[in-house]
Amino acid sequence: MSVFNCTGSMMILVILCLTPILLYWLNASVLKRKYRPVWLSAIATFVCYASLLINVSYVDHHLEKELKAFDLNNDGFFSETERTPEQQKAMQRVVSDTGRNFAPITGAWFSLGYFLILWSVTLICSWIKRQYVRQVHRT
């Protein structure tokens, strides 16, 4: 199960890094600077938040499916014959992860921080670019 979580985390990390680059490139080359940096940062933040929630839903679905495999008569309850140490471990993985339950809330705070960082970096880069252009035009 740790490999599964690691893969999901790596996917989120790749999305965090590549989404802004892709959006800014599309805006500069394809859309001819149609969107302002604040909107590009907001779109990248939304993509990050959505991918985080999709990953959490996928993990939740995977754990539920793993637990339902122990319900042999498909009645939604676990009888004495269905309760095994493996079933109890699977049940514990499903019910004891509060991180999945609070993911929409913590993900929203994380996304807000991500938005502020993206927007700040964009503003700093555009300020540096303006300073460079002014310097070039003076000489």
Tab-separated table of C-alpha atoms in Angstrom:
chain	number	residue	atom	x	y	z
A	1	MET	CA	0.000	0.000	0.000
A	2	SER	CA	2.908	2.389	0.607
A	3	VAL	CA	3.926	2.136	-3.051
A	4	PHE	CA	0.374	3.146	-4.031
A	5	ASN	CA	0.497	6.249	-1.825
A	6	CYS	CA	3.971	7.104	-3.069
A	7	THR	CA	2.787	6.916	-6.686
A	8	GLY	CA	-0.143	9.208	-5.952
A	9	SER	CA	2.137	11.651	-4.149
A	10	MET	CA	4.556	11.674	-7.068
A	11	MET	CA	1.673	12.333	-9.455
A	12	ILE	CA	0.555	15.310	-7.340
A	13	LEU	CA	4.132	16.614	-7.227
A	14	VAL	CA	4.472	16.380	-11.001
A	15	ILE	CA	1.147	18.178	-11.446
A	16	LEU	CA	2.272	20.871	-9.002
A	17	CYS	CA	5.421	21.512	-10.997
A	18	LEU	CA	4.258	21.064	-14.582
A	19	THR	CA	0.816	22.693	-14.543
A	20	PRO	CA	2.026	26.288	-14.077
A	21	ILE	CA	4.786	25.861	-16.644
A	22	LEU	CA	2.362	24.405	-19.168
A	23	LEU	CA	-0.259	27.087	-18.515
A	24	TYR	CA	2.192	29.978	-18.816
A	25	TRP	CA	3.637	28.502	-22.005
A	26	LEU	CA	0.156	28.031	-23.506
A	27	ASN	CA	-0.790	31.571	-22.542
A	28	ALA	CA	2.364	33.037	-24.088
A	29	SER	CA	2.514	31.034	-27.304
A	30	VAL	CA	-0.974	29.807	-28.161
A	31	LEU	CA	-3.310	32.284	-26.484
A	32	LYS	CA	-1.076	35.337	-27.111
A	33	ARG	CA	-1.131	36.466	-23.466
A	34	LYS	CA	-4.901	36.410	-23.153
A	35	TYR	CA	-4.958	35.610	-19.428
A	36	ARG	CA	-3.348	37.583	-16.637
A	37	PRO	CA	-0.927	35.871	-14.231
A	38	VAL	CA	-3.466	35.882	-11.401
A	39	TRP	CA	-5.906	33.843	-13.522
A	40	LEU	CA	-3.188	31.432	-14.599
A	41	SER	CA	-2.231	30.949	-10.956
A	42	ALA	CA	-5.890	30.358	-10.070
A	43	ILE	CA	-6.305	27.780	-12.857
A	44	ALA	CA	-3.124	25.964	-11.809
A	45	THR	CA	-4.342	25.971	-8.199
A	46	PHE	CA	-7.710	24.530	-9.198
A	47	VAL	CA	-6.002	21.761	-11.212
A	48	CYS	CA	-3.794	20.968	-8.216
A	49	TYR	CA	-6.753	20.867	-5.809
A	50	ALA	CA	-8.852	18.741	-8.157
A	51	SER	CA	-6.033	16.246	-8.727
A	52	LEU	CA	-5.493	15.996	-4.970
A	53	LEU	CA	-9.176	15.210	-4.391
A	54	ILE	CA	-9.220	12.721	-7.266
A	55	ASN	CA	-6.195	10.961	-5.792
A	56	VAL	CA	-7.849	10.806	-2.352
A	57	SER	CA	-11.057	9.421	-3.890
A	58	TYR	CA	-9.062	6.804	-5.767
A	59	VAL	CA	-7.265	5.682	-2.596
A	60	ASP	CA	-10.592	5.560	-0.736
A	61	HIS	CA	-12.176	3.485	-3.520
A	62	HIS	CA	-9.188	1.133	-3.564
A	63	LEU	CA	-9.356	0.555	0.207
A	64	GLU	CA	-13.142	0.013	0.109
A	65	LYS	CA	-12.728	-2.501	-2.706
A	66	GLU	CA	-10.032	-4.293	-0.739
A	67	LEU	CA	-12.337	-4.473	2.299
A	68	LYS	CA	-15.371	-5.647	0.285
A	69	ALA	CA	-13.346	-8.613	-0.934
A	70	PHE	CA	-13.703	-10.067	2.579
A	71	ASP	CA	-17.523	-9.860	2.489
A	72	LEU	CA	-18.128	-13.308	1.032
A	73	ASN	CA	-21.947	-13.275	1.033
A	74	ASN	CA	-22.183	-9.598	-0.109
A	75	ASP	CA	-24.636	-8.589	2.615
A	76	GLY	CA	-22.623	-5.533	3.719
A	77	PHE	CA	-21.829	-7.013	7.127
A	78	PHE	CA	-18.982	-9.208	8.294
A	79	SER	CA	-20.115	-12.416	9.968
A	80	GLU	CA	-17.932	-14.454	12.319
A	81	THR	CA	-16.590	-16.579	9.465
A	82	GLU	CA	-15.670	-13.486	7.448
A	83	ARG	CA	-13.737	-11.787	10.269
A	84	THR	CA	-10.104	-12.678	9.894
A	85	PRO	CA	-6.915	-10.854	10.900
A	86	GLU	CA	-6.526	-9.692	7.285
A	87	GLN	CA	-10.108	-8.381	7.246
A	88	GLN	CA	-9.495	-6.506	10.484
A	89	LYS	CA	-6.349	-4.929	9.059
A	90	ALA	CA	-8.255	-3.881	5.937
A	91	MET	CA	-11.060	-2.483	8.114
A	92	GLN	CA	-8.521	-0.569	10.177
A	93	ARG	CA	-7.009	0.995	7.018
A	94	VAL	CA	-10.456	2.134	5.892
A	95	VAL	CA	-11.699	3.629	9.156
A	96	SER	CA	-8.556	5.015	10.777
A	97	ASP	CA	-7.242	7.418	8.154
A	98	THR	CA	-8.399	10.893	9.152
A	99	GLY	CA	-6.144	12.430	6.501
A	100	ARG	CA	-8.479	11.214	3.769
A	101	ASN	CA	-11.489	12.593	5.615
A	102	PHE	CA	-9.975	16.041	6.064
A	103	ALA	CA	-8.350	16.174	2.611
A	104	PRO	CA	-10.844	18.710	1.189
A	105	ILE	CA	-10.134	21.101	4.064
A	106	THR	CA	-6.374	20.668	4.263
A	107	GLY	CA	-6.188	20.608	0.475
A	108	ALA	CA	-7.968	23.965	0.333
A	109	TRP	CA	-5.450	25.533	2.709
A	110	PHE	CA	-2.570	23.946	0.806
A	111	SER	CA	-4.035	25.222	-2.471
A	112	LEU	CA	-4.323	28.732	-1.072
A	113	GLY	CA	-0.635	28.664	-0.146
A	114	TYR	CA	0.228	27.241	-3.560
A	115	PHE	CA	-1.751	30.034	-5.249
A	116	LEU	CA	0.020	32.716	-3.228
A	117	ILE	CA	3.431	31.247	-4.028
A	118	LEU	CA	2.660	30.971	-7.755
A	119	TRP	CA	1.275	34.467	-7.922
A	120	SER	CA	4.212	35.909	-5.965
A	121	VAL	CA	6.752	34.172	-8.173
A	122	THR	CA	4.917	35.459	-11.250
A	123	LEU	CA	4.908	39.027	-9.945
A	124	ILE	CA	8.597	38.853	-9.023
A	125	CYS	CA	9.527	37.406	-12.423
A	126	SER	CA	7.566	40.061	-14.295
A	127	TRP	CA	9.179	42.791	-12.160
A	128	ILE	CA	12.651	41.399	-12.939
A	129	LYS	CA	11.750	41.227	-16.625
A	130	ARG	CA	10.585	44.872	-16.621
A	131	GLN	CA	13.791	45.947	-14.904
A	132	TYR	CA	15.850	44.045	-17.469
A	133	VAL	CA	13.927	45.589	-20.391
A	134	ARG	CA	14.411	49.087	-18.940
A	135	GLN	CA	18.116	48.427	-18.530
A	136	VAL	CA	18.412	47.237	-22.131
A	137	HIS	CA	16.554	50.264	-23.473
A	138	ARG	CA	18.773	52.697	-21.519
A	139	THR	CA	21.930	51.404	-23.140
